[in-house]
Short mmCIF file of C-alpha atoms in Angstrom, two decimals:
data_model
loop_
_atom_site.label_atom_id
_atom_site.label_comp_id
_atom_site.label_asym_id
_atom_site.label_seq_id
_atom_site.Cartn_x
_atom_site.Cartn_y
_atom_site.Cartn_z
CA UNK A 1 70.28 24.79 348.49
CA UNK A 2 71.10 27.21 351.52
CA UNK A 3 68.55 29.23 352.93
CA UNK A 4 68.95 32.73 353.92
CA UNK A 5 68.08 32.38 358.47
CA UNK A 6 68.08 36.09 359.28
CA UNK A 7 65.34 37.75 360.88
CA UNK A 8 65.08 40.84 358.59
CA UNK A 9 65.79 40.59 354.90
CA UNK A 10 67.24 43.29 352.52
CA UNK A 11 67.72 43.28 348.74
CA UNK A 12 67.50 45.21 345.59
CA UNK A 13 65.08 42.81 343.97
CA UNK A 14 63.11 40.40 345.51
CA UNK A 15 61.60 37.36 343.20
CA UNK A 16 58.46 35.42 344.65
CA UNK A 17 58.00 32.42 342.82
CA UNK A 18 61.29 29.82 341.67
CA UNK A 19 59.44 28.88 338.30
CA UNK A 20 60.58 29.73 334.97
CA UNK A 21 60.23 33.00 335.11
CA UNK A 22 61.42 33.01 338.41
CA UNK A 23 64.42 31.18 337.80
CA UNK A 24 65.33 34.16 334.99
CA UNK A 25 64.24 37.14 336.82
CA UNK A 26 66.47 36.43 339.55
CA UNK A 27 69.37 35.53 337.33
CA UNK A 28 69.29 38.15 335.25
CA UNK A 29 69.37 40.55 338.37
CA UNK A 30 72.02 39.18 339.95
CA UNK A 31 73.88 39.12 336.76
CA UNK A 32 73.69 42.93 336.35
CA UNK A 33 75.04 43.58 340.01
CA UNK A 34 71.56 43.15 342.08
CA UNK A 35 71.27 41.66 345.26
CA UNK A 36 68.47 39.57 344.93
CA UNK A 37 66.49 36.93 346.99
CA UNK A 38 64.40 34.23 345.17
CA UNK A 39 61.28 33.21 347.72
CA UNK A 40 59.85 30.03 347.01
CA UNK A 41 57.11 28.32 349.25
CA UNK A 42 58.97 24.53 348.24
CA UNK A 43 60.99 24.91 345.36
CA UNK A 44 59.40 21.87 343.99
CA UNK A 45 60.49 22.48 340.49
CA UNK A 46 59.24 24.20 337.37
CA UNK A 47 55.87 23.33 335.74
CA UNK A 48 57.38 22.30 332.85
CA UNK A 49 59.23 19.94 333.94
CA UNK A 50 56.90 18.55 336.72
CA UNK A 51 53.42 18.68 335.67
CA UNK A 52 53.69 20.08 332.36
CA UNK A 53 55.88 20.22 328.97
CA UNK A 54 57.95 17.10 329.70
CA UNK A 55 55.91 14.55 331.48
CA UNK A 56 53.11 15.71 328.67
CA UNK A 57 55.74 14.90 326.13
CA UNK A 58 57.04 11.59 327.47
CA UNK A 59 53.55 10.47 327.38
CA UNK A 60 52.26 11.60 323.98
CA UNK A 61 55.91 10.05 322.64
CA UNK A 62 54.91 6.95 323.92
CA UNK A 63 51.05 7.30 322.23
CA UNK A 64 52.69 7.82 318.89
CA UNK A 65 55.09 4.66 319.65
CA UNK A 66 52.45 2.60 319.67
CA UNK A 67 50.46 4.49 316.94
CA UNK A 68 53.83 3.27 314.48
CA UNK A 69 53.23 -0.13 315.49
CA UNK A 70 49.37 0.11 314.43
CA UNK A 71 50.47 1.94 311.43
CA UNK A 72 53.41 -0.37 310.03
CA UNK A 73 50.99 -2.69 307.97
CA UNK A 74 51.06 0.54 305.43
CA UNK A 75 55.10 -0.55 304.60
CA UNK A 76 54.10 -4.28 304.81
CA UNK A 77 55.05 -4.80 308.46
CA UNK A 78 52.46 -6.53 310.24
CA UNK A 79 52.55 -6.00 314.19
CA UNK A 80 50.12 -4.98 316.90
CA UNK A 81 51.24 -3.29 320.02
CA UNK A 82 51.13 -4.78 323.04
CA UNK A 83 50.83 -2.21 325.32
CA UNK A 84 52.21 -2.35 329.78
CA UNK A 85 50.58 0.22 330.97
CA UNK A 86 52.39 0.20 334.05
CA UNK A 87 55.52 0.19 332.19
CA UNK A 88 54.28 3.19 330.12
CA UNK A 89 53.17 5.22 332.99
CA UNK A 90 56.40 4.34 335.08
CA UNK A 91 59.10 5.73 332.05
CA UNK A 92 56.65 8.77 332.35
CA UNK A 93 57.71 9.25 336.02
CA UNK A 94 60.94 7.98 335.85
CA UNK A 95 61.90 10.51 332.67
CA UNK A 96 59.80 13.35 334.60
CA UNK A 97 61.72 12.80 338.05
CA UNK A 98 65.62 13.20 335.86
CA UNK A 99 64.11 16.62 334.08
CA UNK A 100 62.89 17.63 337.98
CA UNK A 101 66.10 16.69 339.17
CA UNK A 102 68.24 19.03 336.49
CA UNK A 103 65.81 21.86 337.98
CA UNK A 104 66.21 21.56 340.92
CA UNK A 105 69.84 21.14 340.82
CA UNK A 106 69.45 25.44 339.99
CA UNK A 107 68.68 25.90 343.03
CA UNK A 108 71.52 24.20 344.75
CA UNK A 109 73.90 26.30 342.62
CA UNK A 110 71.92 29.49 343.88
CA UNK A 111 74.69 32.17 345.36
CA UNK A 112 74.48 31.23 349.36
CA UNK A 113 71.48 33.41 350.87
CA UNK A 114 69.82 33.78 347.88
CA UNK A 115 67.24 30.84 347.92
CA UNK A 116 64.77 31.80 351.25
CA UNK A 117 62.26 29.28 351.48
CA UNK A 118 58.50 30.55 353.02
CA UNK A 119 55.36 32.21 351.73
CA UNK A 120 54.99 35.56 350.70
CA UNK A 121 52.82 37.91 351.50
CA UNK A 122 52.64 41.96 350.30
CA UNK A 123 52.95 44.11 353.49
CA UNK A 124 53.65 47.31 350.78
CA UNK A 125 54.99 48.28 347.60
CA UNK A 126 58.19 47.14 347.92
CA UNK A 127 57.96 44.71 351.56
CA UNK A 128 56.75 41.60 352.15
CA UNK A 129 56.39 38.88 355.49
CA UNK A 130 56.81 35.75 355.01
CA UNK A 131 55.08 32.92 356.53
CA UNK A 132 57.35 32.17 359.17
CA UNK A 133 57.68 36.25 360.12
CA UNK A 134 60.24 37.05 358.65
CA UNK A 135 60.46 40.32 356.51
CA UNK A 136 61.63 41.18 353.08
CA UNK A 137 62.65 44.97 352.35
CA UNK A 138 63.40 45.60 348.47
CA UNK A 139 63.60 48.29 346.05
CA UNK A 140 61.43 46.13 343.42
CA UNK A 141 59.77 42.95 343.75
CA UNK A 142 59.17 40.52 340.58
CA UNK A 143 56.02 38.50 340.88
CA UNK A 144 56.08 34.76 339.03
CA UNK A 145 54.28 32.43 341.25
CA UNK A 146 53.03 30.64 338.12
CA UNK A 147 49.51 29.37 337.40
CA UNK A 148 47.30 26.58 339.07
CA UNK A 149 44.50 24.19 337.49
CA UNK A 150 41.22 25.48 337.09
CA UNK A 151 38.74 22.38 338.62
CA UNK A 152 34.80 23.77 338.99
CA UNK A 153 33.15 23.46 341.66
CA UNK A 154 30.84 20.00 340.85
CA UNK A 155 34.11 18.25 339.84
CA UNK A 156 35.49 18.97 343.15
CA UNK A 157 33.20 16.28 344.93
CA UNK A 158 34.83 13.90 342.86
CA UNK A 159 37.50 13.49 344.80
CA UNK A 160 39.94 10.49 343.71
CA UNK A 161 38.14 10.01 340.66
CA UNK A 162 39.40 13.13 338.48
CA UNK A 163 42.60 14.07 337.63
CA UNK A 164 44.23 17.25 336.61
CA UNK A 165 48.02 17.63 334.66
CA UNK A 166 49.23 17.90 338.19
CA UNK A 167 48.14 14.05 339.11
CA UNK A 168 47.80 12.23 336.00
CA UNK A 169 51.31 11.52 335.28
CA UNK A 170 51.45 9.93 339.32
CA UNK A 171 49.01 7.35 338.41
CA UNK A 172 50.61 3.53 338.18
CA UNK A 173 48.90 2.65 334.89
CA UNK A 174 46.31 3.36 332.20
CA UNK A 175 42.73 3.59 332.86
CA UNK A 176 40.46 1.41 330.26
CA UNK A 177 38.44 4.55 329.76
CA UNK A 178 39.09 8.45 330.69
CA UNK A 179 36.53 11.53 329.74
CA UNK A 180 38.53 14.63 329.79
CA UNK A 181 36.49 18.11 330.26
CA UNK A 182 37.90 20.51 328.42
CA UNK A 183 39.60 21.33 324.69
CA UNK A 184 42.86 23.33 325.15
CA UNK A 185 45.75 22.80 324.03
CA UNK A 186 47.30 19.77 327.07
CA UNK A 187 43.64 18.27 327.18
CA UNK A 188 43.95 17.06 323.55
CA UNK A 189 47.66 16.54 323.53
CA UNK A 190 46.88 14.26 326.51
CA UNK A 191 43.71 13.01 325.19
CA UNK A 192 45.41 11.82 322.08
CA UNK A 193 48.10 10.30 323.83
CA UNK A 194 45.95 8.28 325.89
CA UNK A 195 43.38 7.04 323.15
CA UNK A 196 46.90 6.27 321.18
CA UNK A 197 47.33 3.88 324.01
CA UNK A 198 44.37 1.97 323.89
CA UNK A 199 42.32 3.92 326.30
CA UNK A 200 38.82 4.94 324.88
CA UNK A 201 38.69 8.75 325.34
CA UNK A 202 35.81 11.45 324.99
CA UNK A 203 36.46 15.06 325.05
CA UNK A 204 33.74 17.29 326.53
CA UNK A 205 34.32 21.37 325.24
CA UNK A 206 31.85 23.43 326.01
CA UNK A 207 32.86 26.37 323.17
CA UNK A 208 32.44 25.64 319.28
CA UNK A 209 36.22 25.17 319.18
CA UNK A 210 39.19 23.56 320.09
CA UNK A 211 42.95 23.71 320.73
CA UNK A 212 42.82 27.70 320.95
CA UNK A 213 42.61 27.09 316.83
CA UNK A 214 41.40 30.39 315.19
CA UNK A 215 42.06 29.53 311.38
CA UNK A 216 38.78 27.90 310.54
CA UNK A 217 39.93 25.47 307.99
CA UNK A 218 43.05 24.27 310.41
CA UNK A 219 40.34 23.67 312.90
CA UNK A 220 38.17 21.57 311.00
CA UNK A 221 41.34 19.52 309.52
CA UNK A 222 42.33 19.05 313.56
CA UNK A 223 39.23 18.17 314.64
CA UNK A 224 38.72 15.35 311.65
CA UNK A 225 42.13 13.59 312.79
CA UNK A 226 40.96 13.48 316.31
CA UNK A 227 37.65 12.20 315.45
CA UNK A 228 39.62 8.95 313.64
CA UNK A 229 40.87 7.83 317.36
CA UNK A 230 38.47 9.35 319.71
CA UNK A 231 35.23 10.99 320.39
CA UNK A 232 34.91 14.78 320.33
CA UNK A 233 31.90 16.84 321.56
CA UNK A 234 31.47 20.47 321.10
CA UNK A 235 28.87 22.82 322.42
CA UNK A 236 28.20 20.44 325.57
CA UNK A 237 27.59 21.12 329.26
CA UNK A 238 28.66 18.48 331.31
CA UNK A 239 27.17 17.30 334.46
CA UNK A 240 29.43 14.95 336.63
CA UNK A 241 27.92 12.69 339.21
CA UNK A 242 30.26 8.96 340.42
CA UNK A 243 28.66 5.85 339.45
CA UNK A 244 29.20 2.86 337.98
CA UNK A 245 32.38 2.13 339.42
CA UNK A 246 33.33 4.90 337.90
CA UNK A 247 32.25 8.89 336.71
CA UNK A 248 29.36 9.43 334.89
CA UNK A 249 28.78 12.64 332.90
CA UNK A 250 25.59 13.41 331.49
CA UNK A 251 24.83 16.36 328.96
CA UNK A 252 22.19 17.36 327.19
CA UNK A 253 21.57 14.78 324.28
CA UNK A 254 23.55 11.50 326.44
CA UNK A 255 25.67 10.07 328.83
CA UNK A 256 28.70 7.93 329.20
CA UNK A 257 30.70 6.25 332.20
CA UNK A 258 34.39 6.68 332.72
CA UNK A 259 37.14 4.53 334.55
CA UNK A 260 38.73 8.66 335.36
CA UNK A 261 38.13 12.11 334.58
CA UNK A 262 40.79 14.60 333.19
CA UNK A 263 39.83 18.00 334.17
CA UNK A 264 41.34 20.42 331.76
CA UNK A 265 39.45 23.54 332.12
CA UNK A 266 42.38 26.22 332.07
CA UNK A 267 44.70 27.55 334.98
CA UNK A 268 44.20 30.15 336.63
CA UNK A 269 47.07 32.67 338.16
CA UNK A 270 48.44 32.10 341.91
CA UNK A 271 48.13 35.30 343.17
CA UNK A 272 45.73 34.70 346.05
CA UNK A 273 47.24 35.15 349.54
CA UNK A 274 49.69 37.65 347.93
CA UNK A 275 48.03 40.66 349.90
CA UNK A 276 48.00 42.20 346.25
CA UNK A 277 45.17 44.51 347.73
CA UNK A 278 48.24 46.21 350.13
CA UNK A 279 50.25 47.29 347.36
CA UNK A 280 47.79 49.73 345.58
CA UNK A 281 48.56 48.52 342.51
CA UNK A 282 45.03 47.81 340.07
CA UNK A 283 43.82 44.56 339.28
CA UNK A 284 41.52 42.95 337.04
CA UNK A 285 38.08 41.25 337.73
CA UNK A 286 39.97 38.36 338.38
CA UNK A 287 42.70 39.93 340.64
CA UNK A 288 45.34 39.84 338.42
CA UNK A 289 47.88 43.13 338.22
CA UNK A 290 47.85 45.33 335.41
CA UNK A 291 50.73 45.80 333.36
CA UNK A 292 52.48 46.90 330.99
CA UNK A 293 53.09 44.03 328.15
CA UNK A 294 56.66 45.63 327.58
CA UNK A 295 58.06 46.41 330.46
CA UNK A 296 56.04 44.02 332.94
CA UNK A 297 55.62 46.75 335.51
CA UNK A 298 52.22 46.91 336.97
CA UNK A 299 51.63 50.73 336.64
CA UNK A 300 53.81 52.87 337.63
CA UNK A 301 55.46 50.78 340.50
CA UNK A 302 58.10 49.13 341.65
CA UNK A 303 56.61 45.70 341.16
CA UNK A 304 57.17 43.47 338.19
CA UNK A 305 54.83 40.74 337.07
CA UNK A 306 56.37 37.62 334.73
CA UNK A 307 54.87 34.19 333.44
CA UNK A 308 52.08 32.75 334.19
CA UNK A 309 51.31 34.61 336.77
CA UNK A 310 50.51 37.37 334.42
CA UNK A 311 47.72 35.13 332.67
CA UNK A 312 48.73 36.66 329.06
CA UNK A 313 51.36 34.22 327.13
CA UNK A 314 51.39 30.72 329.22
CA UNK A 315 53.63 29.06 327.39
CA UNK A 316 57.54 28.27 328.69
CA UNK A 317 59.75 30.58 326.38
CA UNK A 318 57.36 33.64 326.91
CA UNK A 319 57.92 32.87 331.06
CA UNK A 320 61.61 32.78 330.25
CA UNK A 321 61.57 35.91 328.40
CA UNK A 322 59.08 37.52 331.31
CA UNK A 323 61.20 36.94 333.67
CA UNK A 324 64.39 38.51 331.95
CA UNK A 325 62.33 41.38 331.10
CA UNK A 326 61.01 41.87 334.82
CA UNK A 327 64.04 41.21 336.27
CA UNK A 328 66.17 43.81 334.31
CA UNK A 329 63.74 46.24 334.88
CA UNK A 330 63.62 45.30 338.69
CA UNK A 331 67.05 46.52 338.97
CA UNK A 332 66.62 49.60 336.60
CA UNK A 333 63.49 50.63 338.15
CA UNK A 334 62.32 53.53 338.36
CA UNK A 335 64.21 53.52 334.77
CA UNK A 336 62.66 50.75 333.39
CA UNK A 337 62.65 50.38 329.18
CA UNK A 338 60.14 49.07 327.03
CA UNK A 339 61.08 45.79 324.82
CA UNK A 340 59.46 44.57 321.42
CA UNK A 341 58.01 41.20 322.78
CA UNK A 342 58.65 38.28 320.86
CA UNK A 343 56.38 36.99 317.55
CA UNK A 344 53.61 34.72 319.25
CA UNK A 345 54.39 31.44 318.63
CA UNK A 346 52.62 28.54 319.87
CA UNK A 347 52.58 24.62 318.88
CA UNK A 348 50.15 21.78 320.09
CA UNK A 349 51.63 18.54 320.27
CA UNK A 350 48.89 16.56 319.09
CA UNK A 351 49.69 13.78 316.41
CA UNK A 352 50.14 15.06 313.71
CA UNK A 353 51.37 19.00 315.41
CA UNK A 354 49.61 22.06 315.61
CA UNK A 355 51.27 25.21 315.21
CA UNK A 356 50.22 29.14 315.12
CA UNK A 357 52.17 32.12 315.07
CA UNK A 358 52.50 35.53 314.11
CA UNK A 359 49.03 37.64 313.51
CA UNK A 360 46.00 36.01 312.47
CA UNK A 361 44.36 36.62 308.98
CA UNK A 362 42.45 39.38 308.25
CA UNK A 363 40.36 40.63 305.87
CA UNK A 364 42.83 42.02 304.30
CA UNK A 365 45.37 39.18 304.39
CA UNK A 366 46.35 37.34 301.35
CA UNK A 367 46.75 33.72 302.46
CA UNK A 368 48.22 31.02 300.81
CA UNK A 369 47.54 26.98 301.13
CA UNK A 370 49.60 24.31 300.50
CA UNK A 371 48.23 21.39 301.90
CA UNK A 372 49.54 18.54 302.63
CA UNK A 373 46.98 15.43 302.03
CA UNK A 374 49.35 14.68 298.62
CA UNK A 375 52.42 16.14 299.29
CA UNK A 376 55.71 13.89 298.28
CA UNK A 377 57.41 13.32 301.49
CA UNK A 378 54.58 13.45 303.62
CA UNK A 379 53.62 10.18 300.97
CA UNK A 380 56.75 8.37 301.06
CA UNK A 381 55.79 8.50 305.09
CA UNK A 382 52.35 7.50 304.75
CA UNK A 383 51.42 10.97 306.89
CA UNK A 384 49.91 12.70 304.16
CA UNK A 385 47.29 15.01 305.93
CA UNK A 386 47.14 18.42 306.80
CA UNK A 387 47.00 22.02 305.85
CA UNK A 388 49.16 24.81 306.12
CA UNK A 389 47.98 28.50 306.27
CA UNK A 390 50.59 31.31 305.50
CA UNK A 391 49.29 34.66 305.55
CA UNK A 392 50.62 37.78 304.41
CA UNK A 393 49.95 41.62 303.63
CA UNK A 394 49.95 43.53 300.60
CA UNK A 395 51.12 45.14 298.07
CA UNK A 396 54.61 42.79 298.49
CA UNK A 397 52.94 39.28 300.10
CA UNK A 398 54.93 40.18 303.37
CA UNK A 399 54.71 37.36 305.61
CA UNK A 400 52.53 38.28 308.49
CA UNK A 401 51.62 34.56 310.25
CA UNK A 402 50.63 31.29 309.80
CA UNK A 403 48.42 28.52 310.58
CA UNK A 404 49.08 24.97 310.31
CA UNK A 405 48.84 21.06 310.84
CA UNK A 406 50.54 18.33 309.12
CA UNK A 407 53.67 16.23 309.60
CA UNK A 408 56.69 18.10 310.88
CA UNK A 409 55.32 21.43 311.40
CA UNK A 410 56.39 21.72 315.03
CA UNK A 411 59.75 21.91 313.12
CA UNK A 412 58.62 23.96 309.73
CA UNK A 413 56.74 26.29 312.18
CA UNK A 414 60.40 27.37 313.03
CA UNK A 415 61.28 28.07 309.34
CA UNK A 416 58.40 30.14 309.21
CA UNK A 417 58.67 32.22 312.78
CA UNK A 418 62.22 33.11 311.52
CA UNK A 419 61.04 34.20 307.73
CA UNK A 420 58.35 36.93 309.55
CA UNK A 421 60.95 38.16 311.92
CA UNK A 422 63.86 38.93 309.30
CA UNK A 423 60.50 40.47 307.07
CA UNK A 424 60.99 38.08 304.45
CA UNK A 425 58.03 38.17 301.63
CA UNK A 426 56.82 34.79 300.13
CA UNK A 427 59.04 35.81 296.75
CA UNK A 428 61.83 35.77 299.07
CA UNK A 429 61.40 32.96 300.55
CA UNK A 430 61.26 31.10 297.67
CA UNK A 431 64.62 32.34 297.13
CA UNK A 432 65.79 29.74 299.56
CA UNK A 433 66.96 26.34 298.77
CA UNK A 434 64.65 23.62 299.57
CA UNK A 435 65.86 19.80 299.43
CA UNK A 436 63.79 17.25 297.88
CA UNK A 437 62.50 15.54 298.71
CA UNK A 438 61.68 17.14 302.07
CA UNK A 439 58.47 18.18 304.44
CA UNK A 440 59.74 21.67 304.42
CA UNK A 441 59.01 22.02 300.22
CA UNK A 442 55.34 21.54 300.98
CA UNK A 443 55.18 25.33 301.69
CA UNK A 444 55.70 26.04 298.44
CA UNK A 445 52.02 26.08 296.97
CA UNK A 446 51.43 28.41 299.43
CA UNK A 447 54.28 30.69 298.94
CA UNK A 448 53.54 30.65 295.08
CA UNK A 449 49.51 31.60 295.56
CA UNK A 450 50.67 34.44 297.74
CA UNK A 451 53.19 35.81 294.83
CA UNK A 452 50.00 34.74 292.07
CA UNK A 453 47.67 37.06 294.48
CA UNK A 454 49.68 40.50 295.09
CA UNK A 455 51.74 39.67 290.82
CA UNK A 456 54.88 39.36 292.37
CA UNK A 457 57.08 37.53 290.16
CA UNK A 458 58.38 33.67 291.39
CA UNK A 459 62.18 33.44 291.73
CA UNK A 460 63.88 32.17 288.98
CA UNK A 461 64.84 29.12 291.21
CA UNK A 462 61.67 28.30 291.23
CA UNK A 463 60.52 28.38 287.51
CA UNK A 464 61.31 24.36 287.35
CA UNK A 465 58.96 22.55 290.20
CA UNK A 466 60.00 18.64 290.59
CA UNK A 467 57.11 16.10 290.97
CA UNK A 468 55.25 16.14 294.02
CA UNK A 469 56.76 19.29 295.38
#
């Protein structure tokens, strides 16, 4: 990666931060005839594929390896898992380090001068010094410096003992027992993963609910499963004091000892030490910019804010398309044009999946279930659990959103995400083939109690319903 040495800096967009969003802010720029400079502090790599999607995958892949093993006595295959945690925890790393390495590799193929490595800071609208003194002159600036870990105060004097997602995946082997603070979406993936491995979890969540999970009866169906490998509290306070050889958390009812602590109470945005306060630009209460949800400028200005960093849709595709929508209308500013966002889409990787998307139900939804506890090819896999959700509007049972767990759906989400954008209705969709015996016929249940509620007629396809469909 070469690294732009001149004292005084000039571009027509300027991108602070080489994450995802970064990464397509700054190529989209430069791809419609922008000079652009991408300021990174250490190009380290993207969150994804250091500290979050991919190490957090590797290891729940390897939970659910060894939750087959357990499971095979359903087929008649007796085994037990003997699990290396060293082993385990080293594939983690090593798999981690070759999705690093692909990122990285971006940034050697950066145009020369493009990649300036230092700390920003906001001098102006449109100018920033870096940490070394160097100064950056633009006509817009793209903000993306991504998101950190949120660890209160009285788990800071923990030191060694707690972990976050940016140190668990460095540690050389599974703990015998690990309390993890917090019920969003990578503490239970994580959580999971680890009681999957033999590792006798707790998860502490304050709130009444977990996994961001609005649908009530998805909720309770996701919060059963867990209960089957691991402990779940909700409502709890926790205090956290070392002891034992270990941490000791104490709330109000009990108290249990842990090997480690996994602190997953949220991120937060990096935006402090950005001098936001010189730009003029208004914040929130919690400092971050406001801005526009379509355009990503923050006001009227020539600033752009994408990803994380914006603390609205933390999840990778939405910092991928951030970052293309800041940086195109970096280099059209002051003409910068509104864009429909994408439908909101989200999936927890938990065993069996979680996925959401579209709007939620409301009162005046018409919402369909097909669950899956008895459905044919969830059977023939011995996964039969779950629910799905699909909601949709009258008079026609458009398809508005869905909620769902069960086998598959991080895939049959996909079916669904695609069937609201194109405005398909559940009679519609029933139009479709569907293969038996497959995962993906399980939705239709729901897509026939949605054409029962609003008397829209079933397909003619779908007058003849094989077994266990």
């Amino acid at each position: 990666m070469a690294h732009t040495e001149a004292a005084d800096l000039t571009c027509d967009v300027a991108v602070i931060g080489a994450g995802t969003a970064g990464l397509a802010a700054e190529r989209v720029a430069r791809s419609e005839g922008a000079r652009t400079l991408l300021i990174d502090d250490c190009f380290a790599g993207t969150t994804c594929a250091t500290v979050g999607c991919m190490p957090s995958k590797l290891l729940v892949t390897a939970g659910m390896a060894a939750k087959s093993v357990r499971h095979a006595s359903v087929f008649g295959i007796d085994a037990v898992p003997e699990i290396d945690g060293a082993r385990v925890m080293e594939r983690v790393r090593r798999e981690r380090d070759h999705f690093v390495a692909a990122t990285r590799k971006s940034f050697d193929d950066l145009p020369e001068g493009v990649a300036v490595q230092g700390r920003a800071r906001f001098t102006g609208m449109s100018t920033l010094v870096l940490g070394d003194g160097r100064t950056v002159s633009a006509r817009a600036v793209v903000i993306a410096t991504g998101s950190r870990p949120i660890v209160p105060e009285p788990f800071r004097a923990l030191g060694d003992l707690i972990d976050t997602n940016e140190t668990i995946f460095d540690r050389e082997t599974l703990p015998e027992s690990l309390g993890v603070v917090g019920g969003g979406a990578l503490g239970l993936e994580l959580a999971q993963a680890f009681a999957s491995l033999g590792v006798a979890v707790a998860v502490f969540e304050s709130g009444d609910r977990i996994g961001g999970v609005k649908d009530t009866v998805v909720h309770d169906e996701l919060l059963r499963i867990l209960r089957t490998s691991m402990t779940v509290h909700l409502g709890v306070e926790v205090t956290p004091s070392a002891g034992q050889g270990g941490v000791v958390l104490s709330w109000d009812g009990g108290s249990a000892r842990f090997d480690r602590l996994l602190v997953s109470t949220g991120r937060a945005p990096t935006l402090d030490g950005l001098g936001l306060d010189e730009t003029g630009i208004a914040l929130d209460d919690h400092g971050v910019p406001h801005f526009d949800k379509t355009t990503l400028q923050c006001g009227d200005s020539p600033i752009f804010v994408a990803g994380d960093a914006d603390a609205d849709r933390p999840v990778l595709h939405e910092a991928s398309n951030e970052g293309t929508i800041a940086g195109r209308n970096a280099v059209r500013f002051p003409d910068v044009k509104p864009v429909k966002r994408d439908l909101p889409f989200t999936i927890t990787f938990t065993d069996p999946p979680v996925a959401m998307l579209g709007a939620p139900a409301d009162d005046d939804s018409v919402i369909g279930c097909a669950p899956y506890d008895d459905q044919g090819r969830a059977r023939v896999m011995a996964r039969a659990e779950g629910m799905v959700r699909i909601y949709a509007s009258k008079p026609d049972g458009l398809l508005t959103g869905a909620a769902m767990i069960g086998p598959g759906m991080d895939h049959i989400a996909h079916l669904l995400a695609l069937a609201i954008l194109r405005g398909e209705t559940a009679t519609s969709l029933l139009e479709l083939p569907f293969y038996h015996p497959t995962l993906e016929e399980g939705l239709k249940p729901g897509l026939r109690a949605i054409c029962h509620e609003v008397h829209a007629p079933l397909p003619e396809r779908d007058q003849g319903v094989p077994p266990g469909a």
